[in-house]
Amino acid sequence: MTKPVPRVFSGVQPTGNLHLGNYLGAITRFVDMQKSHACIYCVVDLHAITVWQEPKELAHNTREVTAAFLAAGIDADKHIVFNQSQVPQHAELAWIFNCVARMGWLNRMTQFKEKAGKDSENSSVGLFSYPNLMAADILAYRATHVPVGEDQKQHLELSRDIAQKFNNDFAKSIREAGYEDGFFPLPEPLISGPATRVMSFKDGTKKMSKSDPSDLSRINLTDDADAIARKIRKAKTDPDALPSEPDGLKDRPEAANLVGIYAALEGESVEQTLKTHGGGQFSSFKPALADLAVAKLGPIGEEMNRMMADKAYIDGVLKTGAEKARTIAAPVYEEVKKIVGFIR
Ligand code: AQP
């Protein structure tokens, strides 16, 4: 086995309510990366069960994320699409990383604090060690690039720390196995574009989230045209006109959010959006955003619904994807076992 090749890995949790933030922050980037890289996209069902999931809903949501990937333009023939639990090397490598990562590192993870809230004693051990499994997801393929939304930046930094510590702890054994520059690459986060952190439509200081109890806080990828337009119409805003320059969006989180969404959907910069819409009122900007969102998201939602009617097709895509994923992850894990000193 030689040096890691440039390879993209990323995942989405099948926890329901797949939304515009997941689409703009992650899935559209996944689609873009296919042109330049070999890509592996995973429905991370092992991550999903770090909080309770109804088994039937988990299976439905796993198929729904897969349908979203395909409907958005991910090519499962040229690249790899699968669900995490079908490839055992993720969990096996995660155990080794549980023994590499330090408690102090995980104690600093803000997402655990947010998700566990005041009841951390009662949260699952899996929720706490979630970032170690994420490092295993990426490094089981020795992936080099990881497109994610802004909220995953801290976890990506931890993945790099784990890769680095593994390379240092086992440096001698890694050299003996024939690797001159360490075994794992330090994966790079790819966080860019005008919508790396899409905010809630009800509160511009909170990220748009699957678990927000208010459906009006987000656009779901399966929303129809009426629902999309209604949610944008009801989105919280301030009374001022839109500024002509991005600086004018400072301290206006709701306005900044809607302009960022418009720019991302249109495939232009925030500057360009403000050149066209600066000086206008929300009463005219919101209908323009609604038309654009319906034009871009409507066909994806329709295609997802069409695919969801054919479970066998989706399950077949995941099965083939898992077979392809195992051909990469299994030899990597065999090398890890050798490096660690496990008898094989
Ligand atoms: N609001 C967001 N803006 C931009 N990107 C986002 N992502 C999530 N929310 C936003 C990105 O979507 C990818 C998949 O996320 P995930 O499903 O694995 O996990 P998540 O971050 O927990 O998603 P949610 O919607 O926020 O769920 P809950 O409610 O459970 O917390 C990731 O690349 C993520 O950055």
Short mmCIF file of C-alpha atoms and ligand atoms in Angstrom, two decimals, residues 10-15 17-19 21-26 30 44 111 115 130 147-152 195-199 207-212, ligand 1:
data_model
loop_
_atom_site.label_atom_id
_atom_site.label_comp_id
_atom_site.label_asym_id
_atom_site.label_seq_id
_atom_site.Cartn_x
_atom_site.Cartn_y
_atom_site.Cartn_z
CA SER A 10 -18.10 13.03 3.82
CA GLY A 11 -21.30 11.91 5.49
CA VAL A 12 -24.81 12.95 6.45
CA GLN A 13 -26.78 11.53 9.38
CA PRO A 14 -30.12 9.86 8.62
CA THR A 15 -31.90 11.67 11.44
CA ASN A 17 -35.84 16.45 8.20
CA LEU A 18 -32.96 16.80 5.74
CA HIS A 19 -32.88 20.55 5.15
CA GLY A 21 -28.51 23.79 5.44
CA ASN A 22 -27.49 20.18 4.78
CA TYR A 23 -28.02 20.81 1.08
CA LEU A 24 -26.05 24.07 0.75
CA GLY A 25 -23.44 23.37 3.43
CA ALA A 26 -22.69 19.80 2.38
CA PHE A 30 -20.31 16.87 -2.57
CA VAL A 44 -23.80 7.71 8.70
CA GLN A 111 -21.36 19.91 19.76
CA LYS A 115 -26.55 18.15 22.20
CA TYR A 130 -18.86 10.56 18.18
CA PRO A 147 -16.41 18.94 2.53
CA VAL A 148 -18.55 19.92 5.55
CA GLY A 149 -20.58 22.80 6.97
CA GLU A 150 -18.99 25.23 9.42
CA ASP A 151 -20.40 23.33 12.44
CA GLN A 152 -18.14 20.35 11.75
CA ALA A 195 -23.84 29.34 2.96
CA THR A 196 -21.51 27.27 5.15
CA ARG A 197 -23.77 27.97 8.13
CA VAL A 198 -27.42 28.35 7.16
CA MET A 199 -29.41 29.79 10.04
CA LYS A 207 -28.23 27.19 12.94
CA MET A 208 -30.90 25.59 10.77
CA SER A 209 -31.22 22.15 12.31
CA LYS A 210 -33.04 18.85 11.79
CA SER A 211 -33.95 18.64 15.45
CA ASP A 212 -35.55 22.11 15.74
N1 AQP B 1 -27.37 24.81 9.14
C1 AQP B 1 -26.39 24.27 8.41
N2 AQP B 1 -25.72 25.03 7.51
C2 AQP B 1 -24.72 24.50 6.75
N3 AQP B 1 -24.35 23.20 6.82
C3 AQP B 1 -25.00 22.41 7.71
N4 AQP B 1 -24.87 21.11 8.02
C4 AQP B 1 -25.77 20.79 8.99
N5 AQP B 1 -26.50 21.87 9.32
C5 AQP B 1 -26.05 22.89 8.54
C6 AQP B 1 -23.91 20.21 7.38
O1 AQP B 1 -24.63 19.11 6.85
C7 AQP B 1 -23.78 17.96 6.90
C8 AQP B 1 -24.53 16.82 7.48
O2 AQP B 1 -24.91 17.14 8.81
P1 AQP B 1 -25.36 15.99 9.75
O3 AQP B 1 -26.67 15.51 9.34
O4 AQP B 1 -24.35 14.94 9.79
O5 AQP B 1 -25.36 16.54 11.20
P2 AQP B 1 -25.86 17.82 11.93
O6 AQP B 1 -24.83 18.89 11.80
O7 AQP B 1 -26.11 17.38 13.30
O8 AQP B 1 -27.21 18.24 11.25
P3 AQP B 1 -28.33 19.06 11.95
O9 AQP B 1 -29.27 19.38 10.89
O10 AQP B 1 -27.80 20.20 12.72
O11 AQP B 1 -28.98 18.03 12.95
P4 AQP B 1 -29.22 18.20 14.51
O12 AQP B 1 -30.51 18.88 14.61
O13 AQP B 1 -29.28 16.79 14.99
O14 AQP B 1 -28.08 18.97 15.09
C9 AQP B 1 -22.54 18.34 7.71
O15 AQP B 1 -21.46 18.59 6.80
C10 AQP B 1 -22.95 19.61 8.40
O16 AQP B 1 -21.84 20.46 8.62
#
